[in-house]
mmCIF file of C-alpha atoms and ligand atoms in Angstrom:
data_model
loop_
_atom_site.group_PDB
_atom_site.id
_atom_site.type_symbol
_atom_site.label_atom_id
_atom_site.label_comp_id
_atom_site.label_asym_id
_atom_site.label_seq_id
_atom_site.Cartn_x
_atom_site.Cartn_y
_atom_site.Cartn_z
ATOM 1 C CA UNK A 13 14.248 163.679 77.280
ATOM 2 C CA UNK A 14 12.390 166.110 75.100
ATOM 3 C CA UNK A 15 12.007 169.654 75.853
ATOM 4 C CA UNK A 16 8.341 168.885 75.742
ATOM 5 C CA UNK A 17 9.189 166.014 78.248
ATOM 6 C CA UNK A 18 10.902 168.168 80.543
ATOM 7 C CA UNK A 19 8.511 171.354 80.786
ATOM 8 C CA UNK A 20 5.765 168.525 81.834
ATOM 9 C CA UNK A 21 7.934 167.540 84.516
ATOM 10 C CA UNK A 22 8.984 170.480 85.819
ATOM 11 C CA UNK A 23 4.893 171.598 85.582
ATOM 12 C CA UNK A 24 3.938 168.543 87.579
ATOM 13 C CA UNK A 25 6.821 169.112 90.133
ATOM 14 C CA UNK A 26 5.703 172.549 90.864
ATOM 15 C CA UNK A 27 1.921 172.321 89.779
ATOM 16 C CA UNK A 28 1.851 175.690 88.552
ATOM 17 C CA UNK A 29 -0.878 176.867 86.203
ATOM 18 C CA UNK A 30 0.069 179.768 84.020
ATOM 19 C CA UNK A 31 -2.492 182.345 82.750
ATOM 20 C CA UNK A 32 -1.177 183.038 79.817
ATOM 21 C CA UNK A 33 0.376 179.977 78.941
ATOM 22 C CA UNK A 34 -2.407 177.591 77.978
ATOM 23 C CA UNK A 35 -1.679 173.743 77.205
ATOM 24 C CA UNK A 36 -3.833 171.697 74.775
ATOM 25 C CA UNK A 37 -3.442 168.406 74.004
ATOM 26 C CA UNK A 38 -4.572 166.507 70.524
ATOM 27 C CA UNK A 39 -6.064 163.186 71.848
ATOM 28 C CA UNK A 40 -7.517 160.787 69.048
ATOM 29 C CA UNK A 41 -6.979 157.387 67.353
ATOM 30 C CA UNK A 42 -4.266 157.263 64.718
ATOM 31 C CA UNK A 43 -5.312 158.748 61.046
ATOM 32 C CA UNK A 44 -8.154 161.102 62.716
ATOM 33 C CA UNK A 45 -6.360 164.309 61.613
ATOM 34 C CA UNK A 46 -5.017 165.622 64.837
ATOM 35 C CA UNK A 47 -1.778 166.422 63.121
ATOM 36 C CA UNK A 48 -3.491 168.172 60.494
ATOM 37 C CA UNK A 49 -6.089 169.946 62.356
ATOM 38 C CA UNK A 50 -2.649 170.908 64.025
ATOM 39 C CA UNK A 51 -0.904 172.009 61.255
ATOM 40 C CA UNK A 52 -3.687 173.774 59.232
ATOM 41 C CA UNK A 53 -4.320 175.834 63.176
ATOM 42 C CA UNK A 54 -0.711 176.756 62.775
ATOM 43 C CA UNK A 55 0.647 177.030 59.306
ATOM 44 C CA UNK A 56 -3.028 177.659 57.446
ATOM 45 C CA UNK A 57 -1.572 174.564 55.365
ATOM 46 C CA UNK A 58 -3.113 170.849 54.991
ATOM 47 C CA UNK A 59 -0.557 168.671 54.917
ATOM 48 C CA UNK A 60 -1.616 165.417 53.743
ATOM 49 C CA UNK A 61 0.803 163.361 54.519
ATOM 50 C CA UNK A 62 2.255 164.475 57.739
ATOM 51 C CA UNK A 63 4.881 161.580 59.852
ATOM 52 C CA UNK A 64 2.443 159.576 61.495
ATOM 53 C CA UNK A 65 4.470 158.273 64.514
ATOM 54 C CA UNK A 66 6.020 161.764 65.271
ATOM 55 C CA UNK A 67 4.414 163.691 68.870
ATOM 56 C CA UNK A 68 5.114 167.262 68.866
ATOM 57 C CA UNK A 69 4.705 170.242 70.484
ATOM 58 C CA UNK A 70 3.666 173.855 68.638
ATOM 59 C CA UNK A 71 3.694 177.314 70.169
ATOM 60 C CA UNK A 72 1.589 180.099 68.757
ATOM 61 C CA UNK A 73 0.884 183.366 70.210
ATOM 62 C CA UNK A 74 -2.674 184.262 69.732
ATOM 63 C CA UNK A 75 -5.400 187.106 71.857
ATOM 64 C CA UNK A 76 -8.289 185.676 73.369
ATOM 65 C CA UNK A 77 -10.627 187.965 74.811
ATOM 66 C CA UNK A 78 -8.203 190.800 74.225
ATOM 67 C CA UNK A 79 -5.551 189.258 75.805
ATOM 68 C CA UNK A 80 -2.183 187.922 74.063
ATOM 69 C CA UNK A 81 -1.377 184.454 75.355
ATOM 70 C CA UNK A 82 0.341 181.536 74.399
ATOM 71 C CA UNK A 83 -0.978 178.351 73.467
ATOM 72 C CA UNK A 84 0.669 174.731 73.406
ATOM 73 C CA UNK A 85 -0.450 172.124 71.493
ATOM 74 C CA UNK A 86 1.096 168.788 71.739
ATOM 75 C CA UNK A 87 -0.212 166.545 68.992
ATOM 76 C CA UNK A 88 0.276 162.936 70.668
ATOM 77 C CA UNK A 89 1.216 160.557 68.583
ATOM 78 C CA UNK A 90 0.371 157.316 69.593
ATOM 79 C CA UNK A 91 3.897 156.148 70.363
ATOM 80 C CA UNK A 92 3.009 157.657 73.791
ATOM 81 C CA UNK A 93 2.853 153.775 74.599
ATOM 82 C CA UNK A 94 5.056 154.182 77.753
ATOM 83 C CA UNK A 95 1.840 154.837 80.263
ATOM 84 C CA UNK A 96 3.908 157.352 82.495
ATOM 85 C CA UNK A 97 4.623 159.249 79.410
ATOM 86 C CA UNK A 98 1.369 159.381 78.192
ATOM 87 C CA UNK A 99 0.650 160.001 81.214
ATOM 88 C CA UNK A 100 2.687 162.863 82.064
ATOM 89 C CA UNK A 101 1.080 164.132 79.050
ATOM 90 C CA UNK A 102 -2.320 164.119 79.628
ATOM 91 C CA UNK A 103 -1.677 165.563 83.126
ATOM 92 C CA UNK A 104 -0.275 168.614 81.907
ATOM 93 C CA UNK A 105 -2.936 169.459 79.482
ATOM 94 C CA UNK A 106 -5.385 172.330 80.323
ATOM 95 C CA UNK A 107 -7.392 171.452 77.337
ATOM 96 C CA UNK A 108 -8.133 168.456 75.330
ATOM 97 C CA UNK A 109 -9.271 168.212 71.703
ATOM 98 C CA UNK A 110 -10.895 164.818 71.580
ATOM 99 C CA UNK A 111 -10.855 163.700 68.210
ATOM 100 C CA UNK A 112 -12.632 161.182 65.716
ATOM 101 C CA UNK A 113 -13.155 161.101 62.228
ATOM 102 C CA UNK A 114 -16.574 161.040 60.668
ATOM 103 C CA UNK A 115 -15.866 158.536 58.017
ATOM 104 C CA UNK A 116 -14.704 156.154 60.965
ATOM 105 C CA UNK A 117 -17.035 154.509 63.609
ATOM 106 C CA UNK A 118 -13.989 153.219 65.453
ATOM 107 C CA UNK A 119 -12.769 156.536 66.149
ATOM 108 C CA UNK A 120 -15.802 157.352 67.508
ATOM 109 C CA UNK A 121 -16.314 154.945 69.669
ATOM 110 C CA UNK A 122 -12.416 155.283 70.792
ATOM 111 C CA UNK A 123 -13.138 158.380 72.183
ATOM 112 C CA UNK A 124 -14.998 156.753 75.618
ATOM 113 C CA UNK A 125 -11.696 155.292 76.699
ATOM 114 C CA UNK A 126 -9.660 158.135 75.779
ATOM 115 C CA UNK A 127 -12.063 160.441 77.999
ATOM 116 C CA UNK A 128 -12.138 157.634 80.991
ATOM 117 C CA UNK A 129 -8.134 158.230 80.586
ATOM 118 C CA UNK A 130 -8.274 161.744 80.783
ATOM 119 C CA UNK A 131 -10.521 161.682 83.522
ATOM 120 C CA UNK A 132 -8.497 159.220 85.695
ATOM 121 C CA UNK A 133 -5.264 161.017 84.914
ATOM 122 C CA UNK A 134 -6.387 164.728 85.642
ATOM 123 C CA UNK A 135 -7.908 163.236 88.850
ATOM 124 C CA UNK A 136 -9.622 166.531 90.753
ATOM 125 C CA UNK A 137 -7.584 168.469 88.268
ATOM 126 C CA UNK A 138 -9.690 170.999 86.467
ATOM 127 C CA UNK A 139 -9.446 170.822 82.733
ATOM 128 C CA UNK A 140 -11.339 171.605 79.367
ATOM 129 C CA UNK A 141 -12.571 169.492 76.767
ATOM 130 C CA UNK A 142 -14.160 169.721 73.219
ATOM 131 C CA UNK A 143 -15.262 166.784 70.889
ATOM 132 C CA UNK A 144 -14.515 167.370 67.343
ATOM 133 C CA UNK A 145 -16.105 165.268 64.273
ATOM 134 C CA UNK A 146 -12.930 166.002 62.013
ATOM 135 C CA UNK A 147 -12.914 165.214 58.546
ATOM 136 C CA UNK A 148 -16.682 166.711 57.527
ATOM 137 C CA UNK A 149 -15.481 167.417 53.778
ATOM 138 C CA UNK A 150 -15.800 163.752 53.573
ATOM 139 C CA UNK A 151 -19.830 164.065 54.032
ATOM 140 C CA UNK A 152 -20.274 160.872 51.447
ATOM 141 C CA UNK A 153 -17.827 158.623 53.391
ATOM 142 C CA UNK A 154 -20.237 159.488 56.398
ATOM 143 C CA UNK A 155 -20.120 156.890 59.011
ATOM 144 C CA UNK A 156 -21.099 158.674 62.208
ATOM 145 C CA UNK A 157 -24.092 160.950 61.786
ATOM 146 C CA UNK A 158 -23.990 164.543 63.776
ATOM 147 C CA UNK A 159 -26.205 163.703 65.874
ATOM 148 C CA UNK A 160 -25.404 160.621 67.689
ATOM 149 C CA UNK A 161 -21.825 162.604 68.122
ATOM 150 C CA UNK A 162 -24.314 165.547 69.353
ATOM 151 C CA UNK A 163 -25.659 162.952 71.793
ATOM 152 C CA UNK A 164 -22.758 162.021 73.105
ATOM 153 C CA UNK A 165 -21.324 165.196 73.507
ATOM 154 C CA UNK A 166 -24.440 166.671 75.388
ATOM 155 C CA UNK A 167 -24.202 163.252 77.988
ATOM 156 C CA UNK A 168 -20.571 164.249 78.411
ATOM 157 C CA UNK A 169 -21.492 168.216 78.601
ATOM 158 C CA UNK A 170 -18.848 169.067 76.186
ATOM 159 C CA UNK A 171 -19.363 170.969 73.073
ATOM 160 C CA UNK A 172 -19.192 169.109 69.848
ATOM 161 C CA UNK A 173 -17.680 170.751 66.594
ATOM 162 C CA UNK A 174 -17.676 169.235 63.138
ATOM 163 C CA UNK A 175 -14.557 170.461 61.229
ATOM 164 C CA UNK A 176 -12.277 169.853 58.485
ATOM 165 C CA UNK A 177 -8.529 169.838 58.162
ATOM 166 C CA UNK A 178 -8.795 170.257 54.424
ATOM 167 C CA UNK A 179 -11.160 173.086 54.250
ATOM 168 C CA UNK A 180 -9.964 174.597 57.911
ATOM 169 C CA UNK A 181 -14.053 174.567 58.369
ATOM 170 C CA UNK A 182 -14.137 175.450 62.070
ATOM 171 C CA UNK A 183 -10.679 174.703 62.998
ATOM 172 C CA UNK A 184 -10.365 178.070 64.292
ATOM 173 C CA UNK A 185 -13.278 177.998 65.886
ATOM 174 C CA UNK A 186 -12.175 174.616 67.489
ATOM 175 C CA UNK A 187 -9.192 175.703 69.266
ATOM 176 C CA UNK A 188 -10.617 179.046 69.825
ATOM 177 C CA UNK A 189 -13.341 177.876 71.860
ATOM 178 C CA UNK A 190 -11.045 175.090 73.414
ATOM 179 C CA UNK A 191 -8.567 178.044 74.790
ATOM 180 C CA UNK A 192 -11.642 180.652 76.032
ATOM 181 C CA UNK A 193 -12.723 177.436 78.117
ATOM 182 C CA UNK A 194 -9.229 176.647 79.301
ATOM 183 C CA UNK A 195 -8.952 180.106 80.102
ATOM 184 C CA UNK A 196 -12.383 180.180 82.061
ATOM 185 C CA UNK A 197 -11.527 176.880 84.192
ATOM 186 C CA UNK A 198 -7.982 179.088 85.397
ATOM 187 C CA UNK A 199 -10.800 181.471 86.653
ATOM 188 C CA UNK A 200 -12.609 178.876 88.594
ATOM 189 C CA UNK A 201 -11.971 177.259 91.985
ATOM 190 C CA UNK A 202 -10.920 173.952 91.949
ATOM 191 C CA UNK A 203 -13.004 170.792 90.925
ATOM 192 C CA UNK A 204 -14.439 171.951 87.228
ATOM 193 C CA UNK A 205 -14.911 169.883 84.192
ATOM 194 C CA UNK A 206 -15.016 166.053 85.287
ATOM 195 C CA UNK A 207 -14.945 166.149 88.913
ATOM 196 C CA UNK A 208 -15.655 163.713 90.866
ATOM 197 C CA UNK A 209 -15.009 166.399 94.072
ATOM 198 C CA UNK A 210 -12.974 163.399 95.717
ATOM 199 C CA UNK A 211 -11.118 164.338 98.733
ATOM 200 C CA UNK A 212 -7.465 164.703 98.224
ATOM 201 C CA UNK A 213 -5.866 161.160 98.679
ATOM 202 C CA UNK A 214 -2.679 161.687 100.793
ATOM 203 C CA UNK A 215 0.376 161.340 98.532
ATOM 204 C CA UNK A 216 1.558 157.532 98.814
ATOM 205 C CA UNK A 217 5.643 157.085 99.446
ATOM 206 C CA UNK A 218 7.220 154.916 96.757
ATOM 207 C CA UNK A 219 9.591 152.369 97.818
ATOM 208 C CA UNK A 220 12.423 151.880 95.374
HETATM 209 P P1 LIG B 28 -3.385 161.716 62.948
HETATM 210 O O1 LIG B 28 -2.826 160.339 62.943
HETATM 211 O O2 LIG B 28 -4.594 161.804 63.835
HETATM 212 O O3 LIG B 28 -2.383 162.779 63.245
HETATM 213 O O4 LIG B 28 -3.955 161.981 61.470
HETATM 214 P P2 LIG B 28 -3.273 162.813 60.287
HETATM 215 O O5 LIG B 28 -3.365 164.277 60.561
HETATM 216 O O6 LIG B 28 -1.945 162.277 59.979
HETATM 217 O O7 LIG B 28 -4.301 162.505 59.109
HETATM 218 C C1 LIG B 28 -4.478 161.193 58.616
HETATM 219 C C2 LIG B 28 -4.904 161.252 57.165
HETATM 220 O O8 LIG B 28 -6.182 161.869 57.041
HETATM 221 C C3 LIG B 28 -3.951 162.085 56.307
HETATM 222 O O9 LIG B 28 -3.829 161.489 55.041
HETATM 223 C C4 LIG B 28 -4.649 163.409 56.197
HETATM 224 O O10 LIG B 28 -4.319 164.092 55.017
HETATM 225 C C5 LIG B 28 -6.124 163.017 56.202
HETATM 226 N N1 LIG B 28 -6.965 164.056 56.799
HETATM 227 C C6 LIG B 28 -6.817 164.635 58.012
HETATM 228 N N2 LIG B 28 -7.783 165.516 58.246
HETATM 229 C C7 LIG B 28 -8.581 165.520 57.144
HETATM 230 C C8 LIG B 28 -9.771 166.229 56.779
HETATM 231 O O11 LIG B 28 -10.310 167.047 57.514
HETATM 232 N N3 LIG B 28 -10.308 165.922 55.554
HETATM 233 C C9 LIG B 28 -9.755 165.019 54.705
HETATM 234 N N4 LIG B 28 -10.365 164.809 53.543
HETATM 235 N N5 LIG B 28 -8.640 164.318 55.034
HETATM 236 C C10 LIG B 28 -8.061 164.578 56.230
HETATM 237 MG MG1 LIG B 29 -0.392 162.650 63.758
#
């Protein structure tokens, strides 16, 4: 089991949130840049050719609002195929950073199933999301225009950012604003982003 592994599963056991400890998760079809988005956040280095099949987990200490805190960032993968793991995963992040690539309708239109996921996995969980267009150096290999991602963004009511792994256009800003709304939902009651304001199911016994 990976460290990563284990932290979730000790999380979800106790259902602790942390409030300086803030956990983001990279959520995107394969090739979209997550890893790099990742990489260029935490090394200020594009790395073009970065293991594709490899999930892993960063740590970078960072202030936000004046306050040091930690931040997590798992950058899935895809291997995640296992749904318990992937969905261990998703149920530990605080934050999501739903990405597509602007030179790639598919990714796009990826991301409504991805979100549907997140949604049915954080149940009445409160969490934050952000849609990011990655890959905007690439304005010629256009494929989805800003704002029919705009549009979808607003009918989700999450913010949309355009950036770019290559030039780190706004990948600051990406993660920045990601971790002030993470932060905010720890502030909140329970029932923000996403709810549904369900009533509590009663935990169901599993018979082995
Ligand atoms: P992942 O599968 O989502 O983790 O995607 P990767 O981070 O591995 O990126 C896939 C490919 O796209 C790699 O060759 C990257 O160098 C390239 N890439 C990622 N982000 C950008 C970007 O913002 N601009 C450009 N031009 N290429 C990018
Ligand atoms: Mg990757």
């Amino acid at each position: 089991m990976s460290l990563w592994a284990f932290h979730l599963s000790a999380m979800a056991k106790r259902k602790e949130t942390s409030v300086d400890l803030h956990r983001i998760i990279m959520v995107g079809m394969a090739g979209v840049g997550k890893s790099a988005l990742t990489l260029q956040y935490m090394y200020d280095e594009f790395v073009e050719n970065y293991e594709p099949t490899k999930a892993d987990s960063y740590r970078k200490k960072v202030v936000l609002e004046g306050e040091e805190c930690n931040i997590d960032i798992l950058d899935t993968a895809g291997q995640e195929d296992y749904a318990a793991i992937r969905d261990n995963y998703f149920r530990s992040g605080e934050g999501f950073l739903l990405v597509f690539s602007i030179t790639e309708s598919e990714s796009f239109q990826a991301l409504d199933d991805l979100r549907e996921h997140i949604l049915r996995v954080k149940n009445d969980d409160k969490f934050a999301l952000i849609m990011t267009g990655n890959k905007a150096d690439l304005e010629d290999q256009r494929r989805v225009s800003t704002a029919e991602a705009q549009a979808q963004a607003t009918r989700w009511g999450v913010p949309y950012v355009e950036t770019s792994a290559k030039t780190k256009d706004n990948v600051d800003k990406a993660f920045f604003d990601l971790m002030r709304m993470v932060k905010a939902t720890k502030g909140e009651p329970a029932g923000g982003q996403g709810k549904k304001n369900k009533k509590k199911k009663k935990s169901k016994c599993t018979i082995l």
